[in-house]
mmCIF file of C-alpha atoms in Angstrom:
data_model
loop_
_atom_site.group_PDB
_atom_site.id
_atom_site.type_symbol
_atom_site.label_atom_id
_atom_site.label_comp_id
_atom_site.label_asym_id
_atom_site.label_seq_id
_atom_site.Cartn_x
_atom_site.Cartn_y
_atom_site.Cartn_z
ATOM 1 C CA MET A 1 -0.032 0.141 -0.224
ATOM 2 C CA SER A 2 1.359 3.300 -1.026
ATOM 3 C CA ARG A 3 1.523 6.306 1.519
ATOM 4 C CA PHE A 4 0.418 9.806 0.344
ATOM 5 C CA PRO A 5 1.586 13.011 2.347
ATOM 6 C CA PHE A 6 -1.346 14.534 3.679
ATOM 7 C CA VAL A 7 0.022 17.353 6.057
ATOM 8 C CA LYS A 8 2.656 19.450 4.850
ATOM 9 C CA ALA A 9 4.228 20.262 8.355
ATOM 10 C CA SER A 10 6.949 18.523 10.260
ATOM 11 C CA PHE A 11 6.126 16.983 13.502
ATOM 12 C CA PRO A 12 8.562 17.898 16.351
ATOM 13 C CA ASP A 13 9.391 15.537 18.986
ATOM 14 C CA PRO A 14 6.541 15.551 21.453
ATOM 15 C CA ALA A 15 8.942 14.815 24.303
ATOM 16 C CA LEU A 16 10.820 17.991 23.564
ATOM 17 C CA THR A 17 9.377 20.771 26.093
ATOM 18 C CA PRO A 18 10.850 24.032 27.344
ATOM 19 C CA GLN A 19 11.780 22.518 30.473
ATOM 20 C CA LYS A 20 14.019 19.734 28.853
ATOM 21 C CA ILE A 21 15.660 22.643 26.753
ATOM 22 C CA ARG A 22 16.183 24.557 29.819
ATOM 23 C CA THR A 23 17.925 21.584 31.561
ATOM 24 C CA HIS A 24 20.107 21.052 28.477
ATOM 25 C CA LEU A 25 21.142 24.736 28.349
ATOM 26 C CA ILE A 26 21.814 24.851 32.179
ATOM 27 C CA ASP A 27 23.937 21.646 31.832
ATOM 28 C CA VAL A 28 25.808 23.014 28.829
ATOM 29 C CA GLN A 29 26.661 26.357 30.672
ATOM 30 C CA GLN A 30 27.687 24.637 33.980
ATOM 31 C CA ARG A 31 30.004 22.326 32.141
ATOM 32 C CA LEU A 32 31.463 25.376 30.322
ATOM 33 C CA ARG A 33 31.844 27.033 33.528
ATOM 34 C CA ASP A 34 33.565 24.008 35.154
ATOM 35 C CA ARG A 35 36.023 23.869 32.236
ATOM 36 C CA ARG A 36 36.668 27.415 32.540
ATOM 37 C CA ALA A 37 37.317 27.274 36.114
ATOM 38 C CA ALA A 38 39.716 24.277 35.786
ATOM 39 C CA THR A 39 41.899 26.096 33.302
ATOM 40 C CA HIS A 40 42.161 29.083 34.937
ATOM 41 C CA PRO A 41 42.968 28.605 38.667
ATOM 42 C CA PRO A 42 42.946 31.609 41.065
ATOM 43 C CA GLN A 43 46.505 32.945 41.503
ATOM 44 C CA ASP A 44 46.694 32.964 45.617
ATOM 45 C CA ASP A 45 44.737 31.835 48.265
ATOM 46 C CA LYS A 46 42.763 34.876 49.119
ATOM 47 C CA ASP A 47 41.228 34.573 45.471
ATOM 48 C CA ARG A 48 39.885 31.212 46.239
ATOM 49 C CA ALA A 49 36.294 30.975 47.387
ATOM 50 C CA ASP A 50 34.137 28.181 48.413
ATOM 51 C CA PRO A 51 34.338 25.819 45.339
ATOM 52 C CA ALA A 52 30.478 25.125 45.398
ATOM 53 C CA GLU A 53 29.854 29.051 45.337
ATOM 54 C CA GLU A 54 32.460 29.499 42.690
ATOM 55 C CA LEU A 55 30.857 27.412 40.059
ATOM 56 C CA ARG A 56 27.201 27.838 40.863
ATOM 57 C CA LEU A 57 25.266 29.612 38.235
ATOM 58 C CA THR A 58 23.435 32.751 39.178
ATOM 59 C CA GLU A 59 19.923 33.274 39.434
ATOM 60 C CA ARG A 60 20.119 35.536 36.173
ATOM 61 C CA ALA A 61 21.651 32.559 34.285
ATOM 62 C CA TYR A 62 18.827 30.479 35.257
ATOM 63 C CA ARG A 63 16.168 33.325 34.062
ATOM 64 C CA ARG A 64 18.064 33.747 30.729
ATOM 65 C CA ALA A 65 17.992 29.978 30.197
ATOM 66 C CA ASP A 66 14.235 29.870 30.923
ATOM 67 C CA ALA A 67 13.642 32.650 28.437
ATOM 68 C CA ARG A 68 15.899 31.431 25.769
ATOM 69 C CA ALA A 69 14.302 27.870 26.241
ATOM 70 C CA LYS A 70 10.766 29.156 25.759
ATOM 71 C CA ARG A 71 12.076 31.294 22.490
ATOM 72 C CA LEU A 72 13.748 27.998 21.121
ATOM 73 C CA HIS A 73 10.525 25.880 21.591
ATOM 74 C CA ASP A 74 8.251 28.490 20.072
ATOM 75 C CA ASP A 75 10.611 28.666 17.173
ATOM 76 C CA ILE A 76 10.721 25.053 16.601
ATOM 77 C CA LEU A 77 6.978 24.941 16.899
ATOM 78 C CA ARG A 78 6.525 27.873 14.310
ATOM 79 C CA ARG A 79 9.000 26.272 11.822
ATOM 80 C CA SER A 80 6.920 23.014 11.879
ATOM 81 C CA GLY A 81 3.746 24.769 10.784
ATOM 82 C CA LEU A 82 1.795 23.443 13.916
ATOM 83 C CA SER A 83 2.276 26.403 16.385
ATOM 84 C CA HIS A 84 -1.368 27.403 16.072
ATOM 85 C CA LEU A 85 -2.222 24.091 17.591
ATOM 86 C CA ASN A 86 -2.382 23.016 21.238
ATOM 87 C CA ARG A 87 -0.398 19.886 22.249
ATOM 88 C CA ASP A 88 -3.414 17.506 22.339
ATOM 89 C CA GLU A 89 -4.236 18.660 18.708
ATOM 90 C CA ARG A 90 -0.747 18.181 17.509
ATOM 91 C CA GLU A 91 -0.784 14.646 19.049
ATOM 92 C CA LYS A 92 -4.049 13.923 17.226
ATOM 93 C CA LEU A 93 -2.396 15.060 13.935
ATOM 94 C CA SER A 94 0.719 12.846 14.551
ATOM 95 C CA VAL A 95 -0.798 9.751 13.114
ATOM 96 C CA LEU A 96 -0.764 11.626 9.645
ATOM 97 C CA ARG A 97 3.114 12.187 10.149
ATOM 98 C CA ASP A 98 3.844 9.387 7.550
ATOM 99 C CA GLY A 99 0.941 10.054 5.349
ATOM 100 C CA VAL A 100 -2.265 8.229 4.669
ATOM 101 C CA GLY A 101 -2.559 4.766 2.997
ATOM 102 C CA LEU A 102 -3.976 4.736 -0.351
ATOM 103 C CA VAL A 103 -5.927 1.687 -1.846
ATOM 104 C CA VAL A 104 -6.982 1.012 -5.495
ATOM 105 C CA VAL A 105 -10.700 0.577 -5.776
ATOM 106 C CA ARG A 106 -11.521 -1.671 -8.517
ATOM 107 C CA ARG A 107 -14.841 -1.495 -10.442
ATOM 108 C CA GLY A 108 -17.111 -3.925 -9.023
ATOM 109 C CA ILE A 109 -19.496 -4.527 -6.135
ATOM 110 C CA ARG A 110 -17.964 -1.658 -3.859
ATOM 111 C CA THR A 111 -17.637 1.151 -6.236
ATOM 112 C CA PRO A 112 -21.272 2.618 -5.955
ATOM 113 C CA LEU A 113 -20.819 2.490 -2.197
ATOM 114 C CA LEU A 114 -18.270 5.237 -2.368
ATOM 115 C CA GLY A 115 -20.884 7.600 -3.745
#
């Protein structure tokens, strides 16, 4: 049975949420900060702070990650062509992701039933 594309839209991963994007952004930023701290150690003891305090992200960094994650998620939905739909409607349409199946109707008994 052949498949015919029915919806001209890309279907983003439904598991991709702003919270998951935020978590990823914060993890990346934390790794970068850890790496930077390891390559540039303080020069003397008075410059050394508590290691946990030194490598902790600021509240501003968390707010920026939240805002960026929301913008990225909105952009992904906008590019998909489904941004005007809510999550439930996108899930209902996801069955059409691979297109619809087409069958050949041969002349015969069933043809008049099609109308």
